[in-house]
mmCIF file of C-alpha atoms in Angstrom:
data_model
loop_
_atom_site.group_PDB
_atom_site.id
_atom_site.type_symbol
_atom_site.label_atom_id
_atom_site.label_comp_id
_atom_site.label_asym_id
_atom_site.label_seq_id
_atom_site.Cartn_x
_atom_site.Cartn_y
_atom_site.Cartn_z
ATOM 1 C CA VAL A 762 -0.212 -0.038 -0.008
ATOM 2 C CA ASN A 763 1.538 3.357 -1.121
ATOM 3 C CA SER A 764 1.525 7.226 0.554
ATOM 4 C CA GLU A 765 0.799 8.758 -2.664
ATOM 5 C CA GLY A 766 -1.427 11.879 -1.819
ATOM 6 C CA LEU A 767 0.200 12.455 1.606
ATOM 7 C CA LYS A 768 1.715 15.570 2.501
ATOM 8 C CA ASN A 769 4.914 13.884 4.130
ATOM 9 C CA LYS A 770 6.919 16.208 5.939
ATOM 10 C CA SER A 771 9.526 15.687 8.328
ATOM 11 C CA LEU A 772 11.293 18.142 10.799
ATOM 12 C CA LYS A 773 14.179 20.610 9.873
ATOM 13 C CA PHE A 774 17.179 21.588 12.732
ATOM 14 C CA ASP A 775 19.695 24.157 11.296
ATOM 15 C CA LEU A 776 21.295 27.543 12.719
ATOM 16 C CA GLY A 777 18.806 30.046 11.744
ATOM 17 C CA ILE A 778 19.168 33.564 12.292
ATOM 18 C CA TYR A 779 17.626 33.498 15.878
ATOM 19 C CA GLY A 780 20.252 30.443 16.925
ATOM 20 C CA HIS A 781 19.949 26.808 16.529
ATOM 21 C CA SER A 782 16.535 25.314 16.433
ATOM 22 C CA TYR A 783 15.378 22.629 18.486
ATOM 23 C CA ALA A 784 11.660 21.611 19.769
ATOM 24 C CA ARG A 785 10.696 20.691 23.119
ATOM 25 C CA LEU A 786 8.157 19.190 25.649
ATOM 26 C CA ASP A 787 7.406 20.557 29.086
ATOM 27 C CA THR A 788 5.818 17.785 30.468
ATOM 28 C CA LEU A 789 4.939 14.492 29.439
ATOM 29 C CA ARG A 790 2.120 13.138 29.984
ATOM 30 C CA ASN A 791 0.478 8.888 30.008
ATOM 31 C CA ILE A 792 4.382 8.443 31.177
ATOM 32 C CA GLU A 793 3.151 6.585 34.677
ATOM 33 C CA ASN A 794 6.606 6.524 36.069
ATOM 34 C CA SER A 795 7.900 3.939 33.810
ATOM 35 C CA THR A 796 11.008 2.600 33.869
ATOM 36 C CA ASN A 797 11.414 0.544 30.718
ATOM 37 C CA LEU A 798 11.330 2.932 28.039
ATOM 38 C CA SER A 799 11.958 2.364 24.215
ATOM 39 C CA PHE A 800 12.501 5.749 21.938
ATOM 40 C CA SER A 801 12.694 5.255 17.923
ATOM 41 C CA SER A 802 13.000 8.029 15.075
ATOM 42 C CA TRP A 803 14.057 8.124 11.685
ATOM 43 C CA ILE A 804 17.110 10.553 11.173
ATOM 44 C CA LYS A 805 19.455 12.251 8.063
ATOM 45 C CA SER A 806 22.557 14.026 9.164
ATOM 46 C CA SER A 807 25.767 14.772 7.377
ATOM 47 C CA SER A 808 27.168 16.673 10.678
ATOM 48 C CA LEU A 809 30.466 15.205 12.060
ATOM 49 C CA GLU A 810 29.825 16.948 14.690
ATOM 50 C CA GLU A 811 28.579 15.814 18.224
ATOM 51 C CA GLN A 812 25.040 16.120 18.118
ATOM 52 C CA VAL A 813 21.920 15.186 20.419
ATOM 53 C CA ILE A 814 18.865 13.782 19.044
ATOM 54 C CA ALA A 815 16.435 13.696 22.186
ATOM 55 C CA GLN A 816 16.609 13.790 25.681
ATOM 56 C CA LEU A 817 14.686 13.267 28.522
ATOM 57 C CA GLY A 818 15.008 14.754 31.861
ATOM 58 C CA ARG A 819 18.262 16.888 30.806
ATOM 59 C CA ASN A 820 17.777 19.701 33.882
ATOM 60 C CA GLU A 821 18.445 17.618 36.105
ATOM 61 C CA THR A 822 22.076 17.791 36.890
ATOM 62 C CA ASP A 823 22.622 13.514 38.130
ATOM 63 C CA ALA A 824 23.022 11.601 35.464
ATOM 64 C CA LEU A 825 21.407 8.957 36.445
ATOM 65 C CA SER A 826 18.197 10.568 36.086
ATOM 66 C CA GLU A 827 18.517 11.682 32.136
ATOM 67 C CA PHE A 828 18.085 10.115 28.876
ATOM 68 C CA MET A 829 19.891 11.481 26.097
ATOM 69 C CA VAL A 830 20.850 9.896 22.355
ATOM 70 C CA TYR A 831 23.491 12.172 20.518
ATOM 71 C CA THR A 832 25.181 10.872 17.399
ATOM 72 C CA LYS A 833 29.091 11.600 16.579
ATOM 73 C CA GLU A 834 31.493 11.354 13.214
ATOM 74 C CA ASP A 835 31.109 7.147 13.356
ATOM 75 C CA TYR A 836 29.642 5.658 15.887
ATOM 76 C CA SER A 837 26.819 7.474 18.523
ATOM 77 C CA ASP A 838 26.084 7.317 22.336
ATOM 78 C CA ASP A 839 23.560 7.309 24.719
ATOM 79 C CA ALA A 840 23.032 8.189 28.376
ATOM 80 C CA PHE A 841 20.425 6.420 29.647
ATOM 81 C CA GLY A 842 21.547 5.962 32.992
ATOM 82 C CA PHE A 843 23.970 4.002 31.593
ATOM 83 C CA ASN A 844 28.091 4.320 30.552
ATOM 84 C CA HIS A 845 28.365 5.914 27.004
ATOM 85 C CA VAL A 846 28.106 3.392 24.857
ATOM 86 C CA GLU A 847 29.961 3.387 21.269
ATOM 87 C CA TYR A 848 29.273 1.384 18.270
ATOM 88 C CA THR A 849 31.560 0.948 15.001
ATOM 89 C CA GLY A 850 29.185 -1.320 13.015
ATOM 90 C CA ALA A 851 26.918 1.236 11.450
ATOM 91 C CA LEU A 852 27.767 4.867 10.198
ATOM 92 C CA VAL A 853 24.377 7.479 11.374
ATOM 93 C CA CYS A 854 25.728 10.822 9.977
ATOM 94 C CA THR A 855 26.025 9.666 6.318
ATOM 95 C CA GLY A 856 23.241 12.022 5.120
ATOM 96 C CA GLU A 857 20.799 9.275 4.269
ATOM 97 C CA TRP A 858 17.982 8.134 6.380
ATOM 98 C CA VAL A 859 18.809 6.039 9.062
ATOM 99 C CA HIS A 860 16.072 4.177 11.702
ATOM 100 C CA ILE A 861 17.525 4.467 15.370
ATOM 101 C CA ALA A 862 15.902 2.918 18.355
ATOM 102 C CA TYR A 863 17.088 2.638 22.111
ATOM 103 C CA VAL A 864 15.262 0.289 24.172
ATOM 104 C CA LYS A 865 15.667 0.402 28.303
ATOM 105 C CA GLU A 866 14.921 -2.966 29.974
ATOM 106 C CA GLY A 867 15.539 -2.729 33.582
ATOM 107 C CA SER A 868 19.227 -2.679 33.771
ATOM 108 C CA ILE A 869 20.075 -3.586 30.145
ATOM 109 C CA GLY A 870 20.344 -1.067 27.487
ATOM 110 C CA ARG A 871 20.056 -1.789 23.484
ATOM 111 C CA LEU A 872 20.521 0.157 20.750
ATOM 112 C CA TYR A 873 19.762 -0.578 17.387
ATOM 113 C CA ILE A 874 20.422 0.858 13.934
ATOM 114 C CA ASN A 875 18.257 0.298 11.023
ATOM 115 C CA SER A 876 16.644 -2.546 12.987
ATOM 116 C CA GLU A 877 19.835 -4.156 13.655
ATOM 117 C CA LEU A 878 20.971 -4.785 17.395
ATOM 118 C CA VAL A 879 24.521 -2.991 17.282
ATOM 119 C CA LYS A 880 25.216 -2.629 21.125
ATOM 120 C CA THR A 881 23.893 -3.583 24.705
ATOM 121 C CA ALA A 882 24.823 -2.262 27.732
ATOM 122 C CA ASN A 883 24.722 -2.406 31.459
ATOM 123 C CA SER A 884 23.704 0.599 33.361
ATOM 124 C CA ILE A 885 25.732 1.978 35.882
ATOM 125 C CA ASN A 886 26.023 -0.228 38.825
ATOM 126 C CA ASN A 887 23.448 -2.566 37.068
ATOM 127 C CA ILE A 888 20.635 -0.070 38.541
ATOM 128 C CA ASP A 889 16.772 -0.523 37.293
ATOM 129 C CA VAL A 890 17.010 3.259 37.103
ATOM 130 C CA GLN A 891 13.825 5.722 37.499
ATOM 131 C CA TYR A 892 14.052 8.490 35.042
ATOM 132 C CA SER A 893 12.856 12.212 35.919
ATOM 133 C CA PHE A 894 9.700 12.393 33.418
ATOM 134 C CA ASN A 895 9.846 16.743 33.804
ATOM 135 C CA ASP A 896 10.519 17.678 30.203
ATOM 136 C CA PHE A 897 11.452 16.264 26.625
ATOM 137 C CA VAL A 898 13.790 17.984 24.151
ATOM 138 C CA LEU A 899 15.131 17.680 20.497
ATOM 139 C CA GLY A 900 18.060 18.631 18.476
ATOM 140 C CA ARG A 901 20.220 20.295 21.376
ATOM 141 C CA ASP A 902 21.523 19.843 24.737
ATOM 142 C CA TYR A 903 18.467 22.001 26.510
ATOM 143 C CA ARG A 904 21.109 21.781 29.991
ATOM 144 C CA ASP A 905 23.030 24.176 28.470
ATOM 145 C CA GLY A 906 22.443 25.165 24.790
ATOM 146 C CA SER A 907 25.276 22.818 23.163
ATOM 147 C CA ASN A 908 25.764 20.068 20.972
ATOM 148 C CA ASN A 909 22.852 20.871 18.288
ATOM 149 C CA PHE A 910 21.452 18.593 15.535
ATOM 150 C CA ILE A 911 21.508 19.501 11.952
ATOM 151 C CA GLY A 912 19.561 17.592 9.782
ATOM 152 C CA LEU A 913 15.948 15.943 10.219
ATOM 153 C CA MET A 914 13.993 14.011 11.837
ATOM 154 C CA ASP A 915 10.707 11.992 11.167
ATOM 155 C CA GLU A 916 8.097 9.415 12.245
ATOM 156 C CA LEU A 917 9.242 9.680 16.040
ATOM 157 C CA THR A 918 7.813 7.100 18.637
ATOM 158 C CA LEU A 919 8.033 7.227 22.567
ATOM 159 C CA TRP A 920 6.699 3.676 24.503
ATOM 160 C CA LYS A 921 6.653 3.380 28.145
ATOM 161 C CA LYS A 922 7.911 -0.360 27.186
ATOM 162 C CA ALA A 923 10.747 -1.824 25.969
ATOM 163 C CA LEU A 924 10.366 -2.795 22.573
ATOM 164 C CA SER A 925 11.104 -6.674 21.294
ATOM 165 C CA PRO A 926 13.174 -6.830 18.175
ATOM 166 C CA LEU A 927 10.655 -7.475 16.348
ATOM 167 C CA GLU A 928 8.768 -4.740 17.496
ATOM 168 C CA VAL A 929 11.639 -2.381 16.230
ATOM 169 C CA LYS A 930 11.867 -3.455 13.209
ATOM 170 C CA SER A 931 8.247 -3.827 12.685
ATOM 171 C CA LEU A 932 8.131 -0.423 13.547
ATOM 172 C CA SER A 933 10.824 1.018 11.641
ATOM 173 C CA ASN A 934 9.115 0.764 8.203
ATOM 174 C CA ARG A 935 5.315 1.790 8.692
ATOM 175 C CA PHE A 936 3.529 4.038 10.184
ATOM 176 C CA ILE A 937 1.712 2.978 13.484
ATOM 177 C CA ASN A 938 -1.864 3.269 14.750
ATOM 178 C CA PRO A 939 -1.795 6.271 17.254
ATOM 179 C CA GLU A 940 -3.640 3.646 19.478
ATOM 180 C CA GLU A 941 -0.707 1.094 20.258
ATOM 181 C CA GLU A 942 -0.743 -0.002 23.382
ATOM 182 C CA ASP A 943 1.871 1.697 25.634
ATOM 183 C CA LEU A 944 2.375 4.470 23.376
ATOM 184 C CA VAL A 945 3.373 7.674 25.063
ATOM 185 C CA PHE A 946 3.862 9.652 21.578
ATOM 186 C CA TYR A 947 4.266 9.694 17.827
ATOM 187 C CA PHE A 948 5.343 12.252 15.639
ATOM 188 C CA ASN A 949 4.704 11.784 12.004
ATOM 189 C CA SER A 950 5.429 15.926 11.004
ATOM 190 C CA ASP A 951 2.925 15.868 8.848
ATOM 191 C CA GLU A 952 1.359 19.496 9.580
ATOM 192 C CA GLY A 953 4.327 21.360 7.370
ATOM 193 C CA ILE A 954 3.220 24.959 8.854
ATOM 194 C CA GLY A 955 2.850 25.977 12.787
ATOM 195 C CA ASP A 956 4.922 26.243 15.738
ATOM 196 C CA TYR A 957 3.635 22.802 16.960
ATOM 197 C CA VAL A 958 3.683 19.605 16.130
ATOM 198 C CA TYR A 959 0.426 17.102 17.167
ATOM 199 C CA ASP A 960 1.102 13.828 18.771
ATOM 200 C CA SER A 961 -1.296 11.310 17.441
ATOM 201 C CA SER A 962 -1.240 8.844 20.026
ATOM 202 C CA LYS A 963 -3.787 7.592 21.807
ATOM 203 C CA SER A 964 -4.532 6.178 25.444
ATOM 204 C CA GLU A 965 -6.918 2.919 26.447
ATOM 205 C CA ASN A 966 -9.627 5.057 26.204
ATOM 206 C CA ASP A 967 -9.089 6.593 23.180
ATOM 207 C CA ILE A 968 -8.438 9.636 24.352
ATOM 208 C CA PHE A 969 -5.230 11.851 22.985
ATOM 209 C CA ASN A 970 -2.202 11.628 24.924
ATOM 210 C CA LYS A 971 -1.480 15.528 24.334
ATOM 211 C CA ASN A 972 2.205 15.159 24.121
ATOM 212 C CA ASP A 973 2.418 18.286 22.072
ATOM 213 C CA LEU A 974 5.957 19.131 20.397
ATOM 214 C CA LYS A 975 7.077 23.249 20.595
ATOM 215 C CA LEU A 976 8.993 24.482 17.859
ATOM 216 C CA GLU A 977 11.899 26.577 18.635
ATOM 217 C CA GLY A 978 13.251 27.472 15.194
ATOM 218 C CA ALA A 979 12.921 23.937 13.661
ATOM 219 C CA LEU A 980 10.594 23.858 10.366
ATOM 220 C CA PHE A 981 8.989 21.292 8.214
ATOM 221 C CA SER A 982 10.818 19.843 5.414
ATOM 222 C CA SER A 983 9.751 17.882 2.228
ATOM 223 C CA ASP A 984 12.572 15.696 2.549
ATOM 224 C CA VAL A 985 11.442 12.847 4.004
ATOM 225 C CA PRO A 986 12.218 8.625 4.323
ATOM 226 C CA THR A 987 11.479 7.002 0.764
ATOM 227 C CA GLU A 988 8.575 4.648 0.399
ATOM 228 C CA ASP A 989 10.253 1.812 -0.061
ATOM 229 C CA GLN A 990 12.106 2.766 3.857
ATOM 230 C CA VAL A 991 8.598 3.820 5.507
ATOM 231 C CA SER A 992 4.799 3.567 4.551
ATOM 232 C CA PHE A 993 1.731 2.012 5.196
ATOM 233 C CA ARG A 994 2.331 -2.202 5.742
ATOM 234 C CA THR A 995 -0.311 -4.955 6.860
ATOM 235 C CA LEU A 996 0.313 -7.195 9.434
ATOM 236 C CA THR A 997 -0.651 -10.268 10.427
ATOM 237 C CA ASN A 998 -2.806 -11.024 13.687
ATOM 238 C CA ALA A 999 -2.533 -14.738 15.553
ATOM 239 C CA ASN A 1000 -5.385 -16.116 13.520
ATOM 240 C CA GLY A 1001 -3.659 -14.860 10.191
ATOM 241 C CA PHE A 1002 -5.391 -12.422 8.959
ATOM 242 C CA TYR A 1003 -4.371 -9.612 7.555
ATOM 243 C CA LEU A 1004 -4.031 -6.131 9.295
ATOM 244 C CA LEU A 1005 -3.684 -2.816 7.840
ATOM 245 C CA GLU A 1006 -3.385 -0.112 10.384
ATOM 246 C CA GLY A 1007 -2.377 3.883 10.854
ATOM 247 C CA ILE A 1008 -4.427 4.718 7.852
ATOM 248 C CA ARG A 1009 -4.323 8.438 7.816
ATOM 249 C CA TYR A 1010 -6.979 10.867 6.664
#
């Protein structure tokens, strides 16, 4: 099933006339103090500088209360109550679209690039860390405004569970159903105008989570992952029937 006719957009982060652009969400809803979390996004960047993709709770000074995923020239680091993790099995800053996912399950962290597991790490002191869910930022280190991301992001998700390898692979190439269980936010970034990206995710009571993202200089772009990379996909349920979810109107 193709996505022809959709106004597909992505988020563009760069150096504007008022400084580096970013996006923020002051208070996450529907997170319920979960210690298992998963973050995913398509990104496109050719910058060789250290860049923050996403961070949670960064205004705290204790590293055990923050989450951060960022890139460097030939590897990606993460700080998620974990020591920094490096991988060299895949390049991120290639100027091409790449899918990343970071999964925290108890005291174990797993980093995926294009659905492939590239690194597993134990948390600091093997502790199942409890995070401070007070803010979420894309595109820079919110504490001091450094490590700005230069490039594009699209199809961003946050989950209050540890995604399995099969789930990571499944969400990487499809438009997801915004009513999927344990989904905290889903930004498809297709608004195209305005200063907000609206959260498409819903709770189990069919109520929008309303984790809407405020754009601080970030803009919309028509440069998006190809249809071969992400589009509408059918899934097979337990009874063997094909399901097509996440249809956008």
